[in-house]
Amino acid sequence: MEQNIKLTKLAKCAGCGAKVGPGVLMGLLEGLKTHTDENLLVGFDKSDDAAVYQLSEELALVQTVDFFPPIADDPYTFGQIAAANALSDIYAMGGEPKLALNLLCVPEDMPKDAVHALLLGGYDKAYEAGAIITGGHSIFDEEPKYGLCVTGFVHPEKLITNSGAKPGDILLLTKPLGSGILTTADKAGLLGSKERAKMHGIMATLNKSARDAMVKYRVHACTDVTGFGLLGHLLELAQGSNVSVELITARIGLYDKVLEFSAKGILPGGLFRNLSFAQALVDCGKTDPALLNVLYDPQTSGGLLMAVHPDDANALLAELLSCVPLAQQIGVVKEACEKRIYLN
Ligand code: CO
Ligand code: CO
Ligand code: CO
């Protein structure tokens, strides 16, 4: 392998775009016997971001794992993004990450300094998050993959699931959308270096600040927007909470050039898996088709999507504006209706 290695050339799908689609996943998990335990507060039947197990009246353990093929050519950048993405599921539950284990797949001939840079990216992000990487597991694989298994903690009463949204809640989002489409454009050589650097910077940004702000307010539900796209994750939140939601699509912030690429049909495969999962329960109104694509676009290391008590929404939004990549108020939670998501 050449020294100037292009990691994304070794990957069939980039980042969370490689995730098994939500509908397919449900089929694969069907019929598996799940065991119950009174201390298991969130298990795998809830389509939530992480599992939560109560240890005492004041402490619950939060556990998650995430890994994927290269989303960036530069190994250090890829390591940072993969780690930020894995840590995010702990933040989405209102928790704080403490321990992490590396999951690493590398081609046998991948240069040692590239592997080292990749791992360093992960270590640096974990350190920034206040977590310690204590080990891991590595195997040889033609396609590189990297991620973390993360353990965190949360006070059981401060736990935020994706199933507590209430009618009247305001929906906030903390990063722009479109990283799947931009990565696809980048693989085709269509993305400028400025746009690429901006996207990588935002994907590598921890959702820590968003979480730290969130836990000070009455946030009833939260999830992070990753592989299933905004509408896939929002649908899980709406179904889990037994509510419907209305999105003001003009308020949703996108990365530069995303609409342009979307209109030209430069779209990742995962987008269509998300669309077929969610579309029956989405009333898309008069939404422009190019924008609709973006709402289904699989995100890697996307922002937190929160449903907050209406009286706290302005204060939380004001706080988020100073500490997250893009704080946006994108919609409102309604009583359950025929469809789960209404686009305006
Ligand atoms: Co998640
Ligand atoms: Co995840
Ligand atoms: Co092992």
mmCIF file of C-alpha atoms and ligand atoms in Angstrom:
data_model
loop_
_atom_site.group_PDB
_atom_site.id
_atom_site.type_symbol
_atom_site.label_atom_id
_atom_site.label_comp_id
_atom_site.label_asym_id
_atom_site.label_seq_id
_atom_site.Cartn_x
_atom_site.Cartn_y
_atom_site.Cartn_z
ATOM 1 C CA MET A 1 0.000 0.000 0.000
ATOM 2 C CA GLU A 2 1.212 3.480 -0.824
ATOM 3 C CA GLN A 3 2.416 5.734 1.954
ATOM 4 C CA ASN A 4 -0.054 8.457 0.940
ATOM 5 C CA ILE A 5 -2.967 6.201 1.695
ATOM 6 C CA LYS A 6 -6.531 7.213 0.744
ATOM 7 C CA LEU A 7 -8.597 5.483 3.380
ATOM 8 C CA THR A 8 -12.028 6.070 1.859
ATOM 9 C CA LYS A 9 -10.925 4.285 -1.339
ATOM 10 C CA LEU A 10 -10.720 1.103 0.749
ATOM 11 C CA ALA A 11 -14.321 1.377 1.935
ATOM 12 C CA LYS A 12 -17.502 0.376 0.121
ATOM 13 C CA CYS A 13 -19.731 2.670 2.218
ATOM 14 C CA ALA A 14 -18.587 5.602 4.273
ATOM 15 C CA GLY A 15 -19.212 6.067 7.987
ATOM 16 C CA CYS A 16 -22.735 5.535 9.268
ATOM 17 C CA GLY A 17 -23.868 5.073 5.654
ATOM 18 C CA ALA A 18 -22.623 1.502 6.120
ATOM 19 C CA LYS A 19 -25.175 0.884 8.856
ATOM 20 C CA VAL A 20 -27.745 -1.868 8.200
ATOM 21 C CA GLY A 21 -31.034 -0.061 7.400
ATOM 22 C CA PRO A 22 -33.603 0.261 10.206
ATOM 23 C CA GLY A 23 -36.250 -1.953 8.547
ATOM 24 C CA VAL A 24 -33.704 -4.655 7.659
ATOM 25 C CA LEU A 25 -32.278 -4.542 11.175
ATOM 26 C CA MET A 26 -35.720 -5.132 12.703
ATOM 27 C CA GLY A 27 -36.082 -8.234 10.504
ATOM 28 C CA LEU A 28 -32.668 -9.539 11.565
ATOM 29 C CA LEU A 29 -33.484 -9.126 15.249
ATOM 30 C CA GLU A 30 -36.965 -10.623 14.963
ATOM 31 C CA GLY A 31 -37.669 -13.634 17.144
ATOM 32 C CA LEU A 32 -34.484 -13.285 19.192
ATOM 33 C CA LYS A 33 -35.324 -14.056 22.768
ATOM 34 C CA THR A 34 -34.551 -11.100 25.021
ATOM 35 C CA HIS A 35 -34.144 -11.603 28.733
ATOM 36 C CA THR A 36 -35.510 -9.113 31.198
ATOM 37 C CA ASP A 37 -33.983 -7.793 34.375
ATOM 38 C CA GLU A 38 -35.645 -5.276 36.665
ATOM 39 C CA ASN A 39 -32.497 -3.161 36.665
ATOM 40 C CA LEU A 40 -32.365 -2.934 32.883
ATOM 41 C CA LEU A 41 -33.857 0.528 32.309
ATOM 42 C CA VAL A 42 -33.282 0.592 28.534
ATOM 43 C CA GLY A 43 -32.752 -2.577 26.523
ATOM 44 C CA PHE A 44 -32.518 -3.408 22.857
ATOM 45 C CA ASP A 45 -36.272 -3.564 22.295
ATOM 46 C CA LYS A 46 -36.531 0.212 22.713
ATOM 47 C CA SER A 47 -34.604 1.330 19.567
ATOM 48 C CA ASP A 48 -32.690 3.705 21.808
ATOM 49 C CA ASP A 49 -29.104 4.919 21.527
ATOM 50 C CA ALA A 50 -27.587 2.887 24.333
ATOM 51 C CA ALA A 51 -28.447 0.272 26.941
ATOM 52 C CA VAL A 52 -28.921 1.503 30.505
ATOM 53 C CA TYR A 53 -28.570 -0.666 33.608
ATOM 54 C CA GLN A 54 -29.322 0.637 37.090
ATOM 55 C CA LEU A 55 -26.577 -0.110 39.637
ATOM 56 C CA SER A 56 -27.898 1.810 42.643
ATOM 57 C CA GLU A 57 -30.448 4.507 43.437
ATOM 58 C CA GLU A 58 -27.990 7.093 42.246
ATOM 59 C CA LEU A 59 -26.118 5.367 39.472
ATOM 60 C CA ALA A 60 -26.903 3.690 36.173
ATOM 61 C CA LEU A 61 -24.441 2.299 33.656
ATOM 62 C CA VAL A 62 -24.821 3.342 29.993
ATOM 63 C CA GLN A 63 -23.299 1.135 27.311
ATOM 64 C CA THR A 64 -22.961 1.450 23.538
ATOM 65 C CA VAL A 65 -20.809 0.392 20.601
ATOM 66 C CA ASP A 66 -20.313 1.968 17.178
ATOM 67 C CA PHE A 67 -17.773 1.392 14.419
ATOM 68 C CA PHE A 68 -17.605 1.895 10.666
ATOM 69 C CA PRO A 69 -15.401 2.098 7.568
ATOM 70 C CA PRO A 70 -13.405 5.275 6.771
ATOM 71 C CA ILE A 71 -15.371 8.500 6.402
ATOM 72 C CA ALA A 72 -12.180 10.513 5.793
ATOM 73 C CA ASP A 73 -8.918 9.809 3.962
ATOM 74 C CA ASP A 74 -6.756 11.152 6.744
ATOM 75 C CA PRO A 75 -6.422 8.444 9.434
ATOM 76 C CA TYR A 76 -6.220 10.880 12.370
ATOM 77 C CA THR A 77 -9.401 12.640 11.206
ATOM 78 C CA PHE A 78 -11.165 9.304 10.703
ATOM 79 C CA GLY A 79 -10.171 8.229 14.230
ATOM 80 C CA GLN A 80 -11.513 11.447 15.730
ATOM 81 C CA ILE A 81 -14.831 11.234 13.870
ATOM 82 C CA ALA A 82 -15.384 7.541 14.660
ATOM 83 C CA ALA A 83 -14.717 8.180 18.352
ATOM 84 C CA ALA A 84 -16.929 11.299 18.508
ATOM 85 C CA ASN A 85 -19.688 9.271 16.830
ATOM 86 C CA ALA A 86 -19.388 6.373 19.295
ATOM 87 C CA LEU A 87 -19.268 8.643 22.355
ATOM 88 C CA SER A 88 -22.365 10.458 21.117
ATOM 89 C CA ASP A 89 -24.789 7.670 22.090
ATOM 90 C CA ILE A 90 -23.805 8.142 25.748
ATOM 91 C CA TYR A 91 -24.458 11.893 25.489
ATOM 92 C CA ALA A 92 -27.819 11.222 23.803
ATOM 93 C CA MET A 93 -28.957 9.408 26.975
ATOM 94 C CA GLY A 94 -27.888 12.376 29.127
ATOM 95 C CA GLY A 95 -24.874 10.393 30.365
ATOM 96 C CA GLU A 96 -21.143 10.969 30.713
ATOM 97 C CA PRO A 97 -18.664 8.572 29.056
ATOM 98 C CA LYS A 98 -15.978 7.119 31.331
ATOM 99 C CA LEU A 99 -14.389 4.016 29.778
ATOM 100 C CA ALA A 100 -13.907 2.967 26.174
ATOM 101 C CA LEU A 101 -12.483 0.026 24.215
ATOM 102 C CA ASN A 102 -11.110 0.235 20.678
ATOM 103 C CA LEU A 103 -12.625 -1.853 17.878
ATOM 104 C CA LEU A 104 -10.153 -1.941 15.019
ATOM 105 C CA CYS A 105 -10.063 -3.724 11.666
ATOM 106 C CA VAL A 106 -7.027 -3.067 9.468
ATOM 107 C CA PRO A 107 -5.606 -4.446 6.213
ATOM 108 C CA GLU A 108 -2.393 -6.369 6.881
ATOM 109 C CA ASP A 109 -0.401 -3.964 4.717
ATOM 110 C CA MET A 110 -1.743 -0.726 6.157
ATOM 111 C CA PRO A 111 1.287 1.389 7.139
ATOM 112 C CA LYS A 112 2.013 1.375 10.851
ATOM 113 C CA ASP A 113 2.082 5.162 11.112
ATOM 114 C CA ALA A 114 -1.399 5.373 9.526
ATOM 115 C CA VAL A 115 -2.799 2.887 12.056
ATOM 116 C CA HIS A 116 -1.072 4.823 14.808
ATOM 117 C CA ALA A 117 -2.570 8.122 13.604
ATOM 118 C CA LEU A 118 -6.030 6.542 13.451
ATOM 119 C CA LEU A 119 -5.798 5.312 17.034
ATOM 120 C CA LEU A 120 -4.380 8.635 18.194
ATOM 121 C CA GLY A 121 -7.436 10.402 16.743
ATOM 122 C CA GLY A 122 -9.632 8.116 18.850
ATOM 123 C CA TYR A 123 -7.519 8.588 21.983
ATOM 124 C CA ASP A 124 -7.528 12.370 21.633
ATOM 125 C CA LYS A 125 -11.334 12.499 21.337
ATOM 126 C CA ALA A 126 -11.889 10.103 24.218
ATOM 127 C CA TYR A 127 -9.551 12.208 26.353
ATOM 128 C CA GLU A 128 -11.414 15.384 25.373
ATOM 129 C CA ALA A 129 -14.630 13.624 26.434
ATOM 130 C CA GLY A 130 -13.148 12.771 29.836
ATOM 131 C CA ALA A 131 -13.119 9.041 29.020
ATOM 132 C CA ILE A 132 -10.210 6.601 29.100
ATOM 133 C CA ILE A 133 -9.489 4.005 26.416
ATOM 134 C CA THR A 134 -8.436 0.953 28.374
ATOM 135 C CA GLY A 135 -7.901 -1.624 25.631
ATOM 136 C CA GLY A 136 -9.738 -3.111 22.711
ATOM 137 C CA HIS A 137 -9.640 -5.716 20.023
ATOM 138 C CA SER A 138 -8.014 -5.656 16.573
ATOM 139 C CA ILE A 139 -8.354 -7.976 13.589
ATOM 140 C CA PHE A 140 -7.065 -8.010 10.025
ATOM 141 C CA ASP A 141 -9.669 -7.111 7.422
ATOM 142 C CA GLU A 142 -9.360 -5.889 3.825
ATOM 143 C CA GLU A 143 -11.581 -2.926 4.623
ATOM 144 C CA PRO A 144 -10.437 -0.777 7.563
ATOM 145 C CA LYS A 145 -13.000 -0.109 10.288
ATOM 146 C CA TYR A 146 -12.750 1.720 13.566
ATOM 147 C CA GLY A 147 -14.925 2.644 16.503
ATOM 148 C CA LEU A 148 -15.401 2.329 20.226
ATOM 149 C CA CYS A 149 -17.393 0.405 22.758
ATOM 150 C CA VAL A 150 -18.183 3.026 25.401
ATOM 151 C CA THR A 151 -19.335 2.779 29.004
ATOM 152 C CA GLY A 152 -20.728 5.820 30.759
ATOM 153 C CA PHE A 153 -22.811 6.728 33.751
ATOM 154 C CA VAL A 154 -26.016 8.641 34.383
ATOM 155 C CA HIS A 155 -28.197 9.314 37.421
ATOM 156 C CA PRO A 156 -31.262 7.077 36.879
ATOM 157 C CA GLU A 157 -33.594 10.048 37.378
ATOM 158 C CA LYS A 158 -31.621 12.159 34.891
ATOM 159 C CA LEU A 159 -31.722 9.499 32.173
ATOM 160 C CA ILE A 160 -33.103 10.871 28.871
ATOM 161 C CA THR A 161 -34.535 8.263 26.491
ATOM 162 C CA ASN A 162 -36.013 8.707 23.026
ATOM 163 C CA SER A 163 -39.495 7.824 24.268
ATOM 164 C CA GLY A 164 -40.480 10.643 26.618
ATOM 165 C CA ALA A 165 -41.509 13.431 24.202
ATOM 166 C CA LYS A 166 -44.779 15.201 25.103
ATOM 167 C CA PRO A 167 -47.199 17.212 22.953
ATOM 168 C CA GLY A 168 -46.132 20.868 23.035
ATOM 169 C CA ASP A 169 -42.405 20.082 23.325
ATOM 170 C CA ILE A 170 -40.074 22.031 21.050
ATOM 171 C CA LEU A 171 -37.596 20.118 18.855
ATOM 172 C CA LEU A 172 -33.995 21.337 18.832
ATOM 173 C CA LEU A 173 -31.077 20.056 16.735
ATOM 174 C CA THR A 174 -27.388 20.831 17.276
ATOM 175 C CA LYS A 175 -25.552 20.101 14.000
ATOM 176 C CA PRO A 176 -26.346 20.732 10.299
ATOM 177 C CA LEU A 177 -27.552 17.902 8.040
ATOM 178 C CA GLY A 178 -26.082 16.484 4.843
ATOM 179 C CA SER A 179 -22.801 14.800 5.799
ATOM 180 C CA GLY A 180 -23.779 11.580 3.968
ATOM 181 C CA ILE A 181 -24.444 13.427 0.721
ATOM 182 C CA LEU A 182 -21.267 15.510 1.048
ATOM 183 C CA THR A 183 -19.157 12.417 1.734
ATOM 184 C CA THR A 184 -20.640 10.796 -1.364
ATOM 185 C CA ALA A 185 -19.781 13.912 -3.376
ATOM 186 C CA ASP A 186 -16.290 13.875 -1.872
ATOM 187 C CA LYS A 187 -15.724 10.261 -2.933
ATOM 188 C CA ALA A 188 -16.633 11.348 -6.486
ATOM 189 C CA GLY A 189 -14.053 14.148 -6.278
ATOM 190 C CA LEU A 190 -16.697 16.894 -6.280
ATOM 191 C CA LEU A 191 -16.104 18.500 -2.888
ATOM 192 C CA GLY A 192 -13.820 21.477 -2.324
ATOM 193 C CA SER A 193 -11.183 21.338 0.416
ATOM 194 C CA LYS A 194 -12.896 24.132 2.372
ATOM 195 C CA GLU A 195 -16.239 22.314 2.513
ATOM 196 C CA ARG A 196 -14.491 19.046 3.375
ATOM 197 C CA ALA A 197 -12.539 20.597 6.251
ATOM 198 C CA LYS A 198 -15.690 22.224 7.643
ATOM 199 C CA MET A 199 -17.627 18.960 7.482
ATOM 200 C CA HIS A 200 -14.828 16.953 9.114
ATOM 201 C CA GLY A 201 -14.533 19.565 11.870
ATOM 202 C CA ILE A 202 -18.241 19.358 12.675
ATOM 203 C CA MET A 203 -18.319 15.545 12.537
ATOM 204 C CA ALA A 204 -15.345 15.437 14.913
ATOM 205 C CA THR A 205 -17.088 17.810 17.347
ATOM 206 C CA LEU A 206 -18.254 15.985 20.472
ATOM 207 C CA ASN A 207 -21.908 16.264 21.491
ATOM 208 C CA LYS A 208 -20.586 16.906 25.001
ATOM 209 C CA SER A 209 -21.448 20.629 25.112
ATOM 210 C CA ALA A 210 -24.921 19.895 23.743
ATOM 211 C CA ARG A 211 -25.415 17.258 26.475
ATOM 212 C CA ASP A 212 -24.021 19.481 29.233
ATOM 213 C CA ALA A 213 -26.499 22.229 28.269
ATOM 214 C CA MET A 214 -29.386 19.787 27.806
ATOM 215 C CA VAL A 215 -29.241 18.279 31.290
ATOM 216 C CA LYS A 216 -29.903 21.681 32.895
ATOM 217 C CA TYR A 217 -33.365 21.896 31.326
ATOM 218 C CA ARG A 218 -36.574 19.856 31.119
ATOM 219 C CA VAL A 219 -35.623 17.791 28.072
ATOM 220 C CA HIS A 220 -38.155 14.966 27.785
ATOM 221 C CA ALA A 221 -36.549 12.985 24.961
ATOM 222 C CA CYS A 222 -33.292 12.927 23.055
ATOM 223 C CA THR A 223 -31.490 10.919 20.404
ATOM 224 C CA ASP A 224 -28.499 11.625 18.194
ATOM 225 C CA VAL A 225 -29.005 11.887 14.446
ATOM 226 C CA THR A 226 -26.809 9.253 12.795
ATOM 227 C CA GLY A 227 -27.235 6.457 10.256
ATOM 228 C CA PHE A 228 -31.033 6.460 9.984
ATOM 229 C CA GLY A 229 -31.122 10.158 9.065
ATOM 230 C CA LEU A 230 -33.166 12.901 10.724
ATOM 231 C CA LEU A 231 -36.511 11.373 9.722
ATOM 232 C CA GLY A 232 -35.521 7.797 10.684
ATOM 233 C CA HIS A 233 -34.398 8.823 14.165
ATOM 234 C CA LEU A 234 -37.297 11.249 14.559
ATOM 235 C CA LEU A 235 -39.716 8.466 13.624
ATOM 236 C CA GLU A 236 -38.248 6.232 16.347
ATOM 237 C CA LEU A 237 -38.635 9.098 18.812
ATOM 238 C CA ALA A 238 -42.236 9.797 17.730
ATOM 239 C CA GLN A 239 -43.227 6.112 17.828
ATOM 240 C CA GLY A 240 -41.440 5.506 21.125
ATOM 241 C CA SER A 241 -43.156 8.538 22.680
ATOM 242 C CA ASN A 242 -46.501 7.861 20.976
ATOM 243 C CA VAL A 243 -46.691 11.375 19.542
ATOM 244 C CA SER A 244 -46.549 13.024 16.141
ATOM 245 C CA VAL A 245 -44.192 15.831 15.208
ATOM 246 C CA GLU A 246 -44.336 18.795 12.879
ATOM 247 C CA LEU A 247 -41.098 20.003 11.294
ATOM 248 C CA ILE A 248 -40.575 23.476 9.857
ATOM 249 C CA THR A 249 -38.264 22.382 7.054
ATOM 250 C CA ALA A 250 -37.081 25.930 6.235
ATOM 251 C CA ARG A 251 -35.535 26.082 9.723
ATOM 252 C CA ILE A 252 -33.369 23.000 9.288
ATOM 253 C CA GLY A 253 -29.726 23.931 8.801
ATOM 254 C CA LEU A 254 -27.759 22.143 6.076
ATOM 255 C CA TYR A 255 -24.095 22.007 5.132
ATOM 256 C CA ASP A 256 -23.206 24.234 2.156
ATOM 257 C CA LYS A 257 -23.745 22.676 -1.288
ATOM 258 C CA VAL A 258 -25.840 19.773 0.054
ATOM 259 C CA LEU A 259 -29.019 20.813 -1.782
ATOM 260 C CA GLU A 260 -27.058 21.274 -5.001
ATOM 261 C CA PHE A 261 -25.606 17.733 -4.814
ATOM 262 C CA SER A 262 -28.954 16.292 -3.737
ATOM 263 C CA ALA A 263 -30.742 17.859 -6.721
ATOM 264 C CA LYS A 264 -28.100 16.266 -8.989
ATOM 265 C CA GLY A 265 -28.811 12.827 -7.504
ATOM 266 C CA ILE A 266 -25.484 12.474 -5.678
ATOM 267 C CA LEU A 267 -26.910 10.406 -2.837
ATOM 268 C CA PRO A 268 -25.588 7.643 -0.571
ATOM 269 C CA GLY A 269 -27.263 4.195 -0.732
ATOM 270 C CA GLY A 270 -28.240 4.334 2.945
ATOM 271 C CA LEU A 271 -30.527 7.264 2.187
ATOM 272 C CA PHE A 272 -32.886 5.003 0.234
ATOM 273 C CA ARG A 273 -32.927 2.404 3.036
ATOM 274 C CA ASN A 274 -33.961 5.169 5.455
ATOM 275 C CA LEU A 275 -36.604 6.430 3.051
ATOM 276 C CA SER A 276 -38.245 3.042 2.613
ATOM 277 C CA PHE A 277 -38.244 2.550 6.413
ATOM 278 C CA ALA A 278 -39.909 5.834 7.307
ATOM 279 C CA GLN A 279 -41.798 7.227 4.336
ATOM 280 C CA ALA A 280 -45.168 5.541 5.023
ATOM 281 C CA LEU A 281 -45.396 7.514 8.267
ATOM 282 C CA VAL A 282 -44.156 10.834 6.866
ATOM 283 C CA ASP A 283 -46.499 13.427 5.374
ATOM 284 C CA CYS A 284 -44.050 15.396 3.246
ATOM 285 C CA GLY A 285 -46.475 18.188 2.285
ATOM 286 C CA LYS A 286 -44.913 20.378 -0.385
ATOM 287 C CA THR A 287 -41.308 19.711 0.620
ATOM 288 C CA ASP A 288 -38.851 20.168 -2.237
ATOM 289 C CA PRO A 289 -37.598 16.675 -3.271
ATOM 290 C CA ALA A 290 -33.937 17.760 -3.011
ATOM 291 C CA LEU A 291 -34.517 18.842 0.594
ATOM 292 C CA LEU A 292 -36.543 15.718 1.383
ATOM 293 C CA ASN A 293 -33.517 13.593 0.392
ATOM 294 C CA VAL A 294 -31.393 15.461 2.930
ATOM 295 C CA LEU A 295 -33.890 14.715 5.703
ATOM 296 C CA TYR A 296 -33.306 10.991 5.030
ATOM 297 C CA ASP A 297 -29.531 11.355 4.567
ATOM 298 C CA PRO A 298 -27.523 9.063 6.891
ATOM 299 C CA GLN A 299 -25.413 11.247 9.167
ATOM 300 C CA THR A 300 -22.099 10.292 10.684
ATOM 301 C CA SER A 301 -21.591 11.843 14.111
ATOM 302 C CA GLY A 302 -24.648 14.093 13.709
ATOM 303 C CA GLY A 303 -26.083 16.378 16.362
ATOM 304 C CA LEU A 304 -28.429 15.775 19.273
ATOM 305 C CA LEU A 305 -32.152 15.996 18.564
ATOM 306 C CA MET A 306 -34.006 17.075 21.709
ATOM 307 C CA ALA A 307 -37.653 17.458 22.678
ATOM 308 C CA VAL A 308 -37.717 20.155 25.358
ATOM 309 C CA HIS A 309 -40.525 21.569 27.526
ATOM 310 C CA PRO A 310 -41.853 24.665 25.689
ATOM 311 C CA ASP A 311 -41.118 26.974 28.651
ATOM 312 C CA ASP A 312 -37.431 25.936 28.596
ATOM 313 C CA ALA A 313 -36.937 25.981 24.823
ATOM 314 C CA ASN A 314 -35.726 29.575 24.428
ATOM 315 C CA ALA A 315 -33.262 29.378 27.286
ATOM 316 C CA LEU A 316 -31.828 26.066 26.110
ATOM 317 C CA LEU A 317 -31.623 27.293 22.516
ATOM 318 C CA ALA A 318 -29.813 30.460 23.658
ATOM 319 C CA GLU A 319 -27.307 28.346 25.583
ATOM 320 C CA LEU A 320 -26.792 25.945 22.678
ATOM 321 C CA LEU A 321 -26.159 28.836 20.268
ATOM 322 C CA SER A 322 -22.876 29.551 22.037
ATOM 323 C CA CYS A 323 -21.585 25.978 22.283
ATOM 324 C CA VAL A 324 -22.731 23.694 19.428
ATOM 325 C CA PRO A 325 -21.958 23.754 15.673
ATOM 326 C CA LEU A 326 -25.491 24.845 14.681
ATOM 327 C CA ALA A 327 -28.316 25.281 17.191
ATOM 328 C CA GLN A 328 -31.703 25.135 15.506
ATOM 329 C CA GLN A 329 -35.338 25.051 16.569
ATOM 330 C CA ILE A 330 -36.799 22.752 13.932
ATOM 331 C CA GLY A 331 -40.320 21.812 14.994
ATOM 332 C CA VAL A 332 -42.867 20.934 17.614
ATOM 333 C CA VAL A 333 -44.308 17.757 19.140
ATOM 334 C CA LYS A 334 -48.063 17.127 18.664
ATOM 335 C CA GLU A 335 -50.650 14.614 19.803
ATOM 336 C CA ALA A 336 -50.392 11.294 17.926
ATOM 337 C CA CYS A 337 -52.025 11.543 14.493
ATOM 338 C CA GLU A 338 -52.452 9.336 11.438
ATOM 339 C CA LYS A 339 -48.853 10.011 10.370
ATOM 340 C CA ARG A 340 -45.945 10.383 12.759
ATOM 341 C CA ILE A 341 -44.107 13.209 10.968
ATOM 342 C CA TYR A 342 -45.603 16.222 9.195
ATOM 343 C CA LEU A 343 -43.321 18.415 7.098
ATOM 344 C CA ASN A 344 -44.166 22.066 6.588
HETATM 345 CO CO CO B 1 -27.555 7.041 18.516
HETATM 346 CO CO CO B 2 -25.052 4.217 17.659
HETATM 347 CO CO CO B 3 -9.833 -9.856 22.308
#
